[in-house]
C-alpha positions as semicolon CSV with decimal commas, in nm:
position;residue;x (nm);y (nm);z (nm)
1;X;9,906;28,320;11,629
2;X;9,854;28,047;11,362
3;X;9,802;27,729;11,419
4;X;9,903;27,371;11,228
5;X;9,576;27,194;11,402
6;X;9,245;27,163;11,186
7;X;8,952;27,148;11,383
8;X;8,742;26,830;11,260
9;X;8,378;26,891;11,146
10;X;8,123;26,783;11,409
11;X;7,965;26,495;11,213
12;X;8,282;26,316;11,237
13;X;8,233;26,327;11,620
14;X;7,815;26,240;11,579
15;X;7,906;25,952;11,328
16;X;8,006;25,743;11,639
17;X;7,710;25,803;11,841
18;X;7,508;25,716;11,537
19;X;7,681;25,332;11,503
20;X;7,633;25,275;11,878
21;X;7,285;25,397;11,846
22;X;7,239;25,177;11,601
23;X;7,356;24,881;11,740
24;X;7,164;24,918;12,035
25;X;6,841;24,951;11,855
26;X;6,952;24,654;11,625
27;X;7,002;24,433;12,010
28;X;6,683;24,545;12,142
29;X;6,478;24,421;11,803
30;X;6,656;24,103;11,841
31;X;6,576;24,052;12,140
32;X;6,168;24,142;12,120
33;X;6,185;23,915;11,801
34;X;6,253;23,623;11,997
35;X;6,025;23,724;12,283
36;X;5,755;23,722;12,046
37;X;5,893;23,393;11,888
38;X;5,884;23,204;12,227
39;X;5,531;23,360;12,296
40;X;5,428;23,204;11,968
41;X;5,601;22,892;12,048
42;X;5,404;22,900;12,391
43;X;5,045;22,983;12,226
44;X;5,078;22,707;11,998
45;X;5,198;22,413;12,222
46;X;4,936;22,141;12,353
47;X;4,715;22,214;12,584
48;X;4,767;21,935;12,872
49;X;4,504;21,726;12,955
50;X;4,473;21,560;13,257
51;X;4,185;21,318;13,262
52;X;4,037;21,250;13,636
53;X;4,153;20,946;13,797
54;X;3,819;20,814;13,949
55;X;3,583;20,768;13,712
56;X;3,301;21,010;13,674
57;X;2,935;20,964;13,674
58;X;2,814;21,200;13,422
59;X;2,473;21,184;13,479
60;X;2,548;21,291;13,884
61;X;2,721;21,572;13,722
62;X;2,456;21,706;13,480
63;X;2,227;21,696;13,744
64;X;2,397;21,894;13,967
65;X;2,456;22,153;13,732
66;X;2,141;22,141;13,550
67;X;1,997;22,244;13,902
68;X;2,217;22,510;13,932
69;X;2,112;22,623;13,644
70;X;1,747;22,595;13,742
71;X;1,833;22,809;14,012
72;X;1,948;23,062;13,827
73;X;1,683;23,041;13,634
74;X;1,431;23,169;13,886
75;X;1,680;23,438;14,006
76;X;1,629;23,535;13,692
77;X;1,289;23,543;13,663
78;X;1,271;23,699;13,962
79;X;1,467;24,023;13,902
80;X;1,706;23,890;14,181
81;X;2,025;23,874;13,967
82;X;2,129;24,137;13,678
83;X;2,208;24,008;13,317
84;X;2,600;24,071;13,372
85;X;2,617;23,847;13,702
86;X;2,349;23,587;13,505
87;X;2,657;23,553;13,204
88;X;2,945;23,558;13,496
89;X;2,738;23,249;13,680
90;X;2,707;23,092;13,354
91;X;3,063;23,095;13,254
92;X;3,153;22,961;13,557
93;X;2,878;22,675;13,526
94;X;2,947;22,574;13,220
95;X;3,348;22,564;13,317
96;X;3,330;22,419;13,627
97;X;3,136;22,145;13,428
98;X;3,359;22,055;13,192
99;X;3,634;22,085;13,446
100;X;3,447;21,821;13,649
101;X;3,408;21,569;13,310
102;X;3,714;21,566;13,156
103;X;3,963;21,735;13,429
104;X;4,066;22,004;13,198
105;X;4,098;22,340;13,399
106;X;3,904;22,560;13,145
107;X;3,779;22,760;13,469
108;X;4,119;22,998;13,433
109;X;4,155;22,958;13,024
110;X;4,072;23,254;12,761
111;X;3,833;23,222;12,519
112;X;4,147;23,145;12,285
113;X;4,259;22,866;12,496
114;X;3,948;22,751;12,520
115;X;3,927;22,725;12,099
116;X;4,244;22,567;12,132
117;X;4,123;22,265;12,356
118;X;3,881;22,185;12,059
119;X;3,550;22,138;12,268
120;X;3,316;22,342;11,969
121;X;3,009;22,345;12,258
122;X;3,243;22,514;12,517
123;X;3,345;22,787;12,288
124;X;3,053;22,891;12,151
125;X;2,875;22,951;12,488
126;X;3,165;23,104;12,635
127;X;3,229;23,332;12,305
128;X;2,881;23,396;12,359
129;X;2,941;23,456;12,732
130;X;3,186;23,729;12,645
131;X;3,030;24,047;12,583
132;X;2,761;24,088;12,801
133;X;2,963;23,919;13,105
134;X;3,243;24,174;13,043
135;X;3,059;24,506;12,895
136;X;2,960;24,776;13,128
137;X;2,575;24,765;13,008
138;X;2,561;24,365;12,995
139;X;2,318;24,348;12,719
140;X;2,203;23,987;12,575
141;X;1,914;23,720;12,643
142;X;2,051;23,563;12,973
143;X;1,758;23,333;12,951
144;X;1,831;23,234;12,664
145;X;2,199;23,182;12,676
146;X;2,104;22,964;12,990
147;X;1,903;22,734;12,767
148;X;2,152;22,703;12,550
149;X;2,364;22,614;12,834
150;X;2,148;22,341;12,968
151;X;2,128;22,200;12,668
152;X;2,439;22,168;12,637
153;X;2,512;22,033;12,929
154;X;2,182;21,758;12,884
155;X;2,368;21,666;12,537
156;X;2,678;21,647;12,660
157;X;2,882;21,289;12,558
């Protein structure tokens, strides 16, 4: 029996799948490009700073974490502590100082952030901080990384 009906070819069929396909993939690159346009927007807006409302005496301050520096110090000299821990307890000094002059929470920022707030003594000890506080083996000078610290913290304005 013959037949009047021409079967179509399958691409005909596929072509539609392809356009919807298409336009899918087209809405979900749209989409990531302004996900990664607000996250740019986000990295690149002012960091806040909120400045304490009693005023500070610095010198109380640098004395307090000079000595806790000191103390760390002679855990170190005393085998007491290991390097990585020495580089953890002095980013957290150094933060917790600057948190306590000028009120700006750089205890929870990245290294990034912290480049960002524009305090060039902050960011090159914690940059320097970084690899032996976070590598497995923890190799660098502790000492001297802590002198460095204390003296930033003695020249500190």
């Amino acid at each position: 029996m013959e037949s009047n009906v021409e079967l179509q070819n399958l691409f005909t069929y596929s072509l539609g799948y392809v356009v919807v396909f298409a336009l899918i993939l087209v809405a979900f690159i749209v989409i990531y490009i302004l996900l990664c346009r607000k996250e740019f927007i986000d990295d690149h807006a002012p960091i806040e700073v909120n400045k304490p409302e009693k005023a500070v005496d610095a010198n109380k301050i640098k004395e307090k974490y000079i000595s806790k520096l000191n103390d760390l110090e002679s855990r170190l000299n005393q085998n007491t502590v290991s390097n990585r821990e020495a580089y953890q307890e002095l980013s957290s000094v150094i933060r917790n100082f600057v948190f306590e002059l000028t009120g700006i929470n750089v205890q929870n920022y990245t290294l990034k952030e912290i480049n960002a707030v524009n305090i060039p003594a902050l960011s090159f000890l914690v940059e320097e901080y970084y690899s032996p506080e976070f590598s497995y083996e923890g190799n660098g000078n502790a000492l001297e990384s802590l002198y460095k610290t204390k003296e930033a913290i003695e020249g500190w304005n």
